[in-house]
Coordinates of C-alpha atoms and ligand atoms in Angstrom, one line a residue:
X1 CA -19.7 -20.0 26.2
X2 CA -19.5 -19.8 22.4
X3 CA -16.7 -18.2 20.4
X4 CA -13.5 -19.1 18.8
X5 CA -10.3 -20.0 20.6
X6 CA -6.9 -19.8 18.8
X7 CA -5.0 -22.1 20.9
X8 CA -1.3 -23.1 21.1
X9 CA 0.2 -20.3 19.0
X10 CA 2.8 -17.6 19.4
X11 CA 1.3 -14.1 19.4
X12 CA 3.5 -11.7 17.5
X13 CA 2.7 -8.1 18.1
X14 CA 4.6 -4.9 17.1
X15 CA 6.1 -4.9 20.6
X16 CA 7.0 -8.5 21.2
X17 CA 6.3 -12.2 20.8
X18 CA 4.9 -14.5 23.5
X19 CA 3.0 -17.8 23.9
X20 CA -0.7 -17.0 24.3
X21 CA -4.2 -18.1 23.3
X22 CA -6.7 -15.7 21.7
X23 CA -10.3 -15.8 22.4
X24 CA -12.8 -14.2 20.0
X25 CA -16.5 -13.5 20.5
X26 CA -19.0 -11.6 18.4
X27 CA -16.3 -10.5 15.9
X28 CA -14.1 -9.0 18.7
X29 CA -11.1 -10.2 20.6
X30 CA -12.1 -10.7 24.2
X31 CA -9.0 -12.2 25.7
X32 CA -5.3 -12.8 25.0
X33 CA -3.6 -15.0 27.7
X34 CA -1.6 -18.1 28.3
X35 CA -3.6 -21.3 28.5
X36 CA -7.0 -19.7 28.2
X37 CA -9.9 -21.9 29.4
X38 CA -12.9 -21.3 27.1
X39 CA -15.5 -24.0 27.5
X40 CA -17.9 -24.2 24.5
X41 CA -15.7 -22.2 22.2
X42 CA -14.6 -23.8 19.0
X43 CA -10.9 -24.4 19.1
X44 CA -8.5 -23.4 16.2
X45 CA -5.2 -25.2 16.6
X46 CA -2.6 -22.5 16.1
X47 CA 0.3 -24.6 17.3
X48 CA 3.5 -23.9 15.1
X49 CA 1.9 -20.8 13.8
X50 CA 2.5 -17.2 14.5
X51 CA -0.7 -15.4 15.5
X52 CA -0.6 -11.8 14.1
X53 CA -3.0 -8.9 13.8
X54 CA -4.6 -8.9 10.3
X55 CA -2.5 -6.9 7.8
X56 CA -3.7 -3.6 6.6
X57 CA -2.7 -2.5 3.0
X58 CA -3.3 1.2 2.8
X59 CA -2.1 1.5 -0.8
X60 CA -4.4 -0.3 -3.3
X61 CA -6.0 0.8 -6.6
X62 CA -9.2 -1.4 -7.3
X63 CA -11.4 -0.7 -10.2
X64 CA -9.7 2.6 -10.9
X65 CA -9.6 4.4 -14.3
X66 CA -6.0 5.1 -15.0
X67 CA -3.9 5.6 -18.2
X68 CA -6.7 5.3 -20.5
X69 CA -8.0 2.0 -19.0
X70 CA -9.3 0.6 -15.8
X71 CA -7.3 -1.6 -13.3
X72 CA -7.8 -5.3 -14.0
X73 CA -8.8 -6.1 -10.4
X74 CA -12.2 -4.9 -9.1
X75 CA -13.2 -5.1 -5.4
X76 CA -13.9 -8.8 -5.6
X77 CA -10.8 -10.2 -7.1
X78 CA -8.6 -7.4 -5.6
X79 CA -9.7 -8.0 -2.1
X80 CA -9.5 -11.7 -2.7
X81 CA -5.9 -11.4 -3.7
X82 CA -5.2 -9.3 -0.6
X83 CA -6.9 -11.8 1.7
X84 CA -4.8 -14.6 0.3
X85 CA -1.8 -12.5 1.2
X86 CA -2.9 -12.1 4.8
X87 CA -4.6 -8.7 4.4
X88 CA -7.8 -8.1 6.3
X89 CA -8.3 -4.4 5.5
X90 CA -7.3 -2.2 2.5
X91 CA -7.4 1.6 2.2
X92 CA -8.0 2.3 -1.4
X93 CA -7.8 5.6 -3.4
X94 CA -11.2 7.1 -4.5
X95 CA -10.4 9.5 -7.2
X96 CA -12.2 12.9 -7.6
X97 CA -13.3 13.1 -11.1
X98 CA -12.5 16.3 -13.1
X99 CA -15.4 18.6 -12.3
X100 CA -16.6 16.2 -9.6
X101 CA -16.8 16.6 -5.7
X102 CA -15.0 14.6 -2.9
X103 CA -18.4 13.3 -1.9
X104 CA -18.9 12.0 -5.4
X105 CA -15.6 10.2 -5.2
X106 CA -16.6 8.6 -1.9
X107 CA -20.1 7.6 -3.2
X108 CA -18.6 6.1 -6.5
X109 CA -16.0 4.1 -4.5
X110 CA -18.7 2.9 -2.0
X111 CA -20.7 1.7 -4.9
X112 CA -17.7 -0.2 -6.4
X113 CA -16.8 -1.8 -3.0
X114 CA -19.8 -2.5 -0.8
X115 CA -21.2 -5.7 -2.4
X116 CA -17.8 -7.1 -3.6
X117 CA -15.2 -6.8 -0.8
X118 CA -14.3 -9.9 1.1
X119 CA -12.3 -8.0 3.7
X120 CA -12.9 -4.6 5.4
X121 CA -12.1 -1.5 3.7
X122 CA -11.7 2.2 3.9
X123 CA -10.9 5.1 1.5
X124 CA -8.4 7.9 1.0
X125 CA -9.8 10.6 -1.5
X126 CA -7.4 11.7 -4.2
X127 CA -8.0 15.4 -4.6
X128 CA -7.4 16.2 -8.3
X129 CA -9.3 19.5 -8.9
X130 CA -9.0 22.0 -6.0
X131 CA -11.8 24.4 -6.6
X132 CA -13.2 26.7 -4.0
X133 CA -16.2 24.4 -3.3
X134 CA -13.7 21.6 -2.8
X135 CA -11.7 23.6 -0.2
X136 CA -15.0 24.0 1.5
X137 CA -15.8 20.4 1.3
X138 CA -12.5 19.1 2.8
X139 CA -13.8 19.2 6.4
X140 CA -16.8 17.0 5.4
X141 CA -14.4 14.2 4.6
X142 CA -13.5 13.6 8.3
X143 CA -17.1 13.3 9.1
X144 CA -17.4 10.5 6.5
X145 CA -14.5 8.7 8.1
X146 CA -12.1 9.6 5.5
X147 CA -8.9 10.7 7.4
X148 CA -6.4 11.0 4.5
X149 CA -6.2 12.6 1.0
X150 CA -3.7 12.0 -1.7
X151 CA -2.1 14.5 -4.1
X152 CA -0.2 13.6 -7.2
X153 CA 2.8 15.7 -8.0
X154 CA 3.5 13.4 -11.0
X155 CA 1.4 12.4 -14.1
X156 CA 1.6 15.9 -15.7
X157 CA -0.8 16.2 -18.6
X158 CA -3.4 13.9 -16.9
X159 CA -6.4 15.0 -14.6
X160 CA -4.4 13.6 -11.6
X161 CA -1.6 16.1 -11.7
X162 CA -1.5 18.9 -9.0
X163 CA 0.5 22.1 -9.1
X164 CA 2.5 23.1 -6.0
X165 CA 0.1 26.1 -5.4
X166 CA -2.7 23.6 -4.8
X167 CA -0.5 21.1 -2.9
X168 CA 0.5 23.9 -0.5
X169 CA -3.0 25.1 0.1
X170 CA -4.3 21.5 0.6
X171 CA -1.6 21.1 3.2
X172 CA -2.7 24.3 4.9
X173 CA -6.3 23.3 4.9
X174 CA -5.7 19.7 6.0
X175 CA -4.7 20.7 9.6
X176 CA -8.1 22.1 10.4
X177 CA -9.9 19.6 8.2
X178 CA -8.6 16.7 10.3
X179 CA -7.1 14.8 7.3
X180 CA -3.5 13.6 6.6
X181 CA -2.1 14.6 3.1
X182 CA -0.3 11.9 1.2
X183 CA 1.9 12.6 -1.8
X184 CA 3.1 10.8 -4.9
X185 CA 6.4 12.6 -5.1
X186 CA 7.9 12.8 -8.5
X187 CA 8.6 16.0 -10.4
X188 CA 5.9 16.0 -13.1
X189 CA 7.5 18.8 -15.1
X190 CA 10.9 17.2 -15.4
X191 CA 9.4 13.8 -16.3
X192 CA 7.1 15.3 -19.0
X193 CA 10.2 17.1 -20.6
X194 CA 12.3 13.9 -20.4
X195 CA 9.6 11.9 -21.9
X196 CA 9.2 14.3 -24.7
X197 CA 12.9 14.2 -25.4
X198 CA 13.1 10.5 -25.3
X199 CA 10.2 10.0 -27.8
X200 CA 11.7 12.6 -30.1
X201 CA 14.9 10.3 -30.1
X202 CA 12.9 7.3 -31.0
X203 CA 13.4 5.8 -27.5
X204 CA 10.0 4.1 -27.1
X205 CA 10.8 0.8 -25.2
X206 CA 9.6 0.2 -21.7
X207 CA 13.1 0.8 -20.1
X208 CA 12.8 4.5 -21.0
X209 CA 10.0 4.6 -18.5
X210 CA 12.6 4.3 -15.7
X211 CA 15.2 6.4 -17.6
X212 CA 12.9 9.4 -17.7
X213 CA 12.1 9.1 -14.1
X214 CA 15.6 9.1 -12.4
X215 CA 16.2 9.1 -8.8
X216 CA 16.7 12.8 -8.4
X217 CA 13.3 13.5 -9.8
X218 CA 11.8 11.6 -6.9
X219 CA 14.2 13.0 -4.4
X220 CA 13.6 16.6 -5.5
X221 CA 9.7 16.2 -5.3
X222 CA 10.0 14.4 -1.9
X223 CA 12.1 17.2 -0.4
X224 CA 9.7 19.9 -2.0
X225 CA 6.6 18.2 -0.6
X226 CA 8.2 17.9 2.9
X227 CA 9.4 21.5 2.9
X228 CA 6.0 22.8 1.8
X229 CA 4.5 20.7 4.7
X230 CA 7.0 22.3 7.0
X231 CA 5.9 25.8 5.9
X232 CA 2.2 24.9 6.2
X233 CA 2.9 23.3 9.6
X234 CA 1.2 20.1 8.6
X235 CA 2.1 16.5 8.8
X236 CA 2.6 14.7 5.5
X237 CA 3.0 11.1 4.3
X238 CA 5.1 10.1 1.2
X239 CA 3.9 7.0 -0.5
X240 CA 6.0 4.4 -2.4
X241 CA 9.4 5.6 -1.6
X242 CA 11.8 3.8 -4.1
X243 CA 15.3 5.1 -3.6
X244 CA 17.9 6.2 -1.3
X245 CA 18.0 9.9 -2.3
X246 CA 14.3 10.3 -1.6
X247 CA 14.7 8.5 1.7
X248 CA 17.5 10.8 2.6
X249 CA 15.1 13.8 2.4
X250 CA 12.8 12.0 4.7
X251 CA 15.6 11.2 7.1
X252 CA 16.8 14.8 7.2
X253 CA 13.1 16.0 7.9
X254 CA 13.0 13.5 10.9
X255 CA 16.4 14.9 12.2
X256 CA 14.7 18.3 12.2
X257 CA 11.8 16.9 14.2
X258 CA 9.3 17.2 11.3
X259 CA 6.3 14.8 11.3
X260 CA 6.9 13.0 8.1
X261 CA 5.4 9.5 7.5
X262 CA 6.6 7.3 4.7
X263 CA 5.9 4.1 2.9
X264 CA 7.7 1.7 0.6
X265 CA 6.5 -1.2 -1.4
X266 CA 7.5 -4.9 -2.2
X267 CA 8.4 -4.2 -5.9
X268 CA 11.4 -2.0 -4.8
X269 CA 12.8 -5.1 -3.1
X270 CA 11.7 -7.9 -5.4
X271 CA 12.6 -6.4 -8.8
X272 CA 15.0 -3.9 -10.3
X273 CA 15.6 -1.6 -13.2
X274 CA 16.9 -4.5 -15.3
X275 CA 13.5 -6.1 -15.3
X276 CA 12.3 -3.3 -17.5
X277 CA 14.9 -4.1 -20.0
X278 CA 13.7 -7.7 -20.5
X279 CA 13.4 -9.0 -23.9
X280 CA 10.8 -7.8 -26.4
X281 CA 8.0 -6.0 -24.6
X282 CA 8.3 -8.1 -21.4
X283 CA 9.6 -5.0 -19.5
X284 CA 6.1 -3.4 -19.7
X285 CA 5.1 -6.0 -17.0
X286 CA 7.4 -4.1 -14.6
X287 CA 6.3 -0.5 -15.4
X288 CA 5.3 1.4 -12.3
X289 CA 6.0 4.8 -10.8
X290 CA 8.3 5.6 -9.2
X291 CA 10.1 3.0 -11.3
X292 CA 12.1 0.0 -10.3
X293 CA 15.6 1.0 -9.2
X294 CA 19.2 -0.1 -9.2
X295 CA 19.4 -2.6 -6.3
X296 CA 22.1 -0.5 -4.6
X297 CA 19.3 1.4 -3.1
X298 CA 18.1 -1.6 -1.1
X299 CA 20.3 -1.4 2.0
X300 CA 19.1 2.1 2.7
X301 CA 15.4 1.1 2.2
X302 CA 15.9 -1.9 4.7
X303 CA 17.5 0.6 7.2
X304 CA 14.6 2.9 6.7
X305 CA 12.3 0.2 7.6
X306 CA 14.4 -1.0 10.5
X307 CA 15.0 2.3 12.2
X308 CA 11.7 4.0 11.4
X309 CA 12.2 6.6 8.7
X310 CA 9.9 4.3 6.7
X311 CA 7.0 3.2 8.9
X312 CA 4.8 1.3 6.6
X313 CA 4.9 -1.2 3.8
X314 CA 2.0 -0.9 1.2
X315 CA 1.6 -2.9 -2.0
X316 CA 0.6 -0.2 -4.4
X317 CA -1.4 -3.0 -6.1
X318 CA -2.5 -1.5 -9.4
X319 CA -3.0 -4.4 -11.8
X320 CA -3.1 -4.3 -15.5
X321 CA -3.3 -7.2 -18.0
X322 CA -0.3 -7.7 -20.3
X323 CA -2.7 -8.3 -23.2
X324 CA -4.9 -5.5 -23.9
X325 CA -3.8 -3.1 -21.3
X326 CA 0.1 -2.9 -20.9
X327 CA 0.3 -3.3 -24.7
X328 CA -1.4 0.1 -25.1
X329 CA 2.2 1.2 -24.9
X330 CA 3.7 -1.1 -27.4
X331 CA 5.1 1.7 -29.5
X332 CA 5.3 4.4 -26.8
X333 CA 6.4 3.6 -23.2
X334 CA 4.4 6.6 -22.0
X335 CA 1.2 4.9 -22.8
X336 CA 1.9 1.8 -20.8
X337 CA -0.4 1.9 -17.8
X338 CA 1.7 2.3 -14.7
X339 CA 1.3 -0.3 -11.9
X340 CA 2.0 -3.8 -10.7
X341 CA -0.1 -6.4 -8.9
X342 CA 1.3 -7.1 -5.4
X343 CA -1.4 -7.3 -2.7
X344 CA -1.1 -11.1 -2.5
X345 CA 2.8 -11.1 -2.4
X346 CA 3.3 -8.1 -0.2
X347 CA 3.7 -9.9 3.1
X348 CA 5.5 -13.0 1.7
X349 CA 8.1 -10.7 0.1
X350 CA 8.8 -8.9 3.3
X351 CA 9.0 -12.0 5.3
X352 CA 11.3 -13.8 2.9
X353 CA 13.5 -10.9 2.0
X354 CA 13.3 -9.2 5.4
X355 CA 12.7 -11.4 8.2
X356 CA 14.3 -14.6 7.0
X357 CA 17.4 -12.6 5.8
X358 CA 17.7 -11.1 9.3
X359 CA 17.0 -7.5 8.1
X360 CA 13.8 -7.0 10.2
X361 CA 12.4 -8.8 13.2
X362 CA 9.0 -10.5 13.2
X363 CA 7.8 -7.7 15.4
X364 CA 8.9 -5.0 12.8
X365 CA 7.2 -7.1 10.2
X366 CA 3.8 -6.8 12.2
X367 CA 4.5 -3.1 12.8
X368 CA 4.9 -2.0 9.3
X369 CA 2.2 -4.3 7.7
X370 CA -0.4 -3.8 10.4
X371 CA 0.1 -1.7 13.6
X372 CA 1.8 1.3 12.1
X373 CA -0.7 1.4 9.3
X374 CA -3.6 1.4 11.8
X375 CA -2.0 4.1 13.9
X376 CA -1.1 6.5 11.2
X377 CA -4.3 6.2 9.3
X378 CA -6.5 6.4 12.3
X379 CA -8.0 2.9 12.6
X380 CA -6.2 2.0 15.9
X381 CA -7.0 0.2 18.2
X382 CA -10.0 -1.2 16.3
X383 CA -7.5 -2.6 13.8
X384 CA -3.8 -3.4 13.9
X385 CA -3.6 -5.0 17.3
X386 CA -4.7 -8.3 19.0
X387 CA -6.1 -6.8 22.2
X388 CA -9.4 -7.1 24.0
X389 CA -11.9 -4.8 22.2
X390 CA -10.2 -4.9 18.8
X391 CA -11.8 -6.5 15.7
X392 CA -10.9 -10.2 15.5
X393 CA -8.7 -9.7 12.4
X394 CA -6.2 -12.4 12.6
X395 CA -3.5 -14.0 10.5
X396 CA -2.1 -17.4 11.4
X397 CA 1.3 -17.1 9.7
X398 CA 3.2 -20.2 8.9
X399 CA 6.9 -19.6 8.7
X400 CA 7.4 -23.1 7.0
X401 CA 4.9 -22.6 4.2
X402 CA 6.4 -22.9 0.7
X403 CA 4.8 -21.3 -2.3
X404 CA 6.0 -21.1 -5.9
X405 CA 4.2 -18.3 -7.4
X406 CA 2.6 -18.7 -10.9
X407 CA -0.2 -16.9 -12.4
X408 CA -2.4 -19.9 -12.1
X409 CA -2.3 -19.9 -8.3
X410 CA -2.8 -16.2 -7.9
X411 CA -6.2 -15.0 -6.6
X412 CA -6.4 -11.7 -8.5
X413 CA -7.7 -11.1 -12.0
X414 CA -4.4 -10.2 -14.0
X415 CA -3.1 -12.4 -16.9
X416 CA 0.5 -12.3 -15.6
X417 CA 2.4 -12.0 -12.2
X418 CA 5.7 -10.2 -12.1
X419 CA 6.5 -12.8 -9.3
X420 CA 6.2 -15.7 -11.7
X421 CA 8.4 -18.7 -10.7
X422 CA 9.6 -17.0 -7.4
X423 CA 9.7 -19.3 -4.5
X424 CA 8.6 -18.1 -1.2
X425 CA 9.1 -19.4 2.3
X426 CA 6.6 -18.2 4.9
X427 CA 3.0 -17.2 4.3
X428 CA -0.5 -17.0 5.7
X429 CA -2.0 -20.5 6.6
X430 CA -5.4 -18.9 7.5
X431 CA -6.9 -15.4 7.7
X432 CA -9.8 -14.2 9.7
X433 CA -11.8 -10.9 9.4
X434 CA -13.8 -10.2 12.5
X435 CA -13.6 -13.7 13.5
X436 CA -14.8 -15.2 10.2
X437 CA -12.5 -17.4 8.0
X438 CA -11.8 -15.6 4.7
X439 CA -8.8 -17.6 3.5
X440 CA -7.5 -21.0 4.4
X441 CA -5.7 -24.0 2.7
X442 CA -4.8 -21.9 -0.4
X443 CA -8.6 -21.0 -0.9
X444 CA -10.5 -17.8 -0.4
X445 CA -13.6 -18.6 1.4
X446 CA -14.9 -15.2 2.4
X447 CA -18.2 -14.1 0.9
X448 CA -18.1 -11.2 -1.5
X449 CA -19.9 -8.3 0.1
X450 CA -19.0 -9.3 3.6
X451 CA -16.3 -6.7 4.0
X452 CA -17.3 -3.6 5.9
X453 CA -16.5 0.0 5.6
X454 CA -14.1 1.3 8.4
X455 CA -14.3 5.0 9.3
X456 CA -11.1 6.5 10.5
X457 CA -10.1 9.7 12.2
X458 CA -6.7 11.3 12.1
X459 CA -5.2 13.4 14.9
X460 CA -2.1 15.3 14.0
X461 CA 0.6 14.9 16.6
X462 CA 4.0 16.5 17.0
X463 CA 6.9 14.1 16.2
X464 CA 6.9 10.5 15.1
X465 CA 5.1 8.5 17.7
X466 CA 4.9 5.5 15.5
X467 CA 8.7 5.4 15.0
X468 CA 9.9 1.9 15.9
Ligands
URP1 O1 2.6 2.8 -10.9 C1 1.9 3.0 -10.0 N1 2.3 3.2 -8.9 N2 0.6 3.1 -10.2 C2 -0.5 3.3 -9.4 C3 -0.7 4.8 -9.3 C4 0.2 5.4 -8.2 O2 1.0 6.3 -8.7 O3 0.2 5.1 -7.2
ZN2 ZN1 1.5 7.0 -6.8
ZN3 ZN1 -0.4 3.9 -6.0

C-alpha cells in the first residue's frame, strides 16, 4: 500500500474532537480511524497536533484593480500567504468590468490564477453592470461552477456600486440561476455625502474614513439588503459584518426564520477605530471598509460566531503597499485604497483571541474557518471535512506554536503588516493540499500553479442548516 498516514494526532472537526489517524491515497482521504494499520504508507507524526480540515477563505482579493491601483498580492504571493495561515482553498472575487460580461470576469480571473495558485481556488463573480444580456447570462455561472455573486451597495461613484433596483432584481434572478447573492452592505449615498462634507471642512486624515462610515450606515444597508432578499424570497449572505447594529439586523432576520448567512473578519477583533488615528499617516494602514470599530462591538461579534448568527470567518485579504498605494490618499482619505492583508493571520487571530480566550471551542473554530464555508458556498463534502472521499486538505495545527509577526516573516507581497509586533500562540505547523505538503516549518513549499479550480454548486435551502 502507498499513501500518507497522519498518525497519533487529534482530529478536530466541526462536530467534535477525537483521537484518530488519517489515511490519504491519491489526493483523497480514504480512512479516519483510531490506530490505523497502513503498511507501506509514509507516516507523518501528528502527535501533539490537532488534525483539521484545510481552512477555506471565501473572501480574498488577489490581483484586483481597486481604488485606482491593483492589490499588492497576486495569485502567487496571495495564495502563499494564505497557505502559511493554514488555508487550502480561497474563493476570490472576479470583477465584471464596466461593459464586460460575467464570462469575461471568469476568464480574466482564470488567467490570473491558473499558473500561480499554490492552493485550490474558486471564484465568486462581482456583478457591477446589470444589463439585459447579463441577466440572461446569470444561469451560465452555475454551469461554470460559480455558485455565488457579489453586489456592492457601497463605493458610490465607482464602477462597483449597485443601485437597489439592480440588487433587488439580482436577488430575484438568483433563485432560478442557482447562485447565492453576497452583499457589501454600507449605504453608498450616505457615505458619499458624509465624505463630501468632511472634505469641505478640510477633514482629510485617515480617521475620517471611519467617521464618514458610522455604524448605522452599515446597519441600515444590512437591514435593507436582508429585507429586499425577503421580498425576493432569496437567501442572502452579508460579508464583513463589523458591528453590533448590523449584526442585530441579521439576528432579527434569523428570528423571523429568514435564510441569511453572514461573515465577519479578523481585523474587527485585532484592531479598532483608534488605529486609524495613529500618528502621521500611519492610520492609512488600517483603512478598510466597513471600517474598524469601537471595541465595544466585540462581545456581540463573538456571540454571533458562537451562537451561529455569523457562520463564517473570512479574511477580506485586500493588500496595498503603504508606499506608493496607501499614500495615494495622503491629502484626501477618500483616495486611500481600502483593504488590509490578513489571509496569513486569519486563523491565528481567531485561535488566539477566540479559542484561547474561551470564547469559541476548537470545533467552532473549524466550523467557521472550514466546514461552514464549504457548506454555504457549495464545496462540501469535497472540501471542509476530514472524511473518506474528501480531498486530503489537512492542517496540522500546533496549539503551542509561537509567532511574533513582522513584515519580514510574512509570505505575502505587502510592504507592511497591520499585525506588526503582535505575538500569536497557536498556528499551522504543516499544511497539505490534496495530500501534498504546501507549507511546513515556516516555509511555503507548494509549487506555483499546482492549485486547482474547484467548481461549486449552490442549493438554496429553507432555514439555517449550517447554524452551529
Ligand atoms: O476594505 C475592503 N474591504 N476592501 C476590499 C473590498 C471590499 O469591500 O471587500
Ligand atoms: Zn466589501
Ligand atoms: Zn472584500
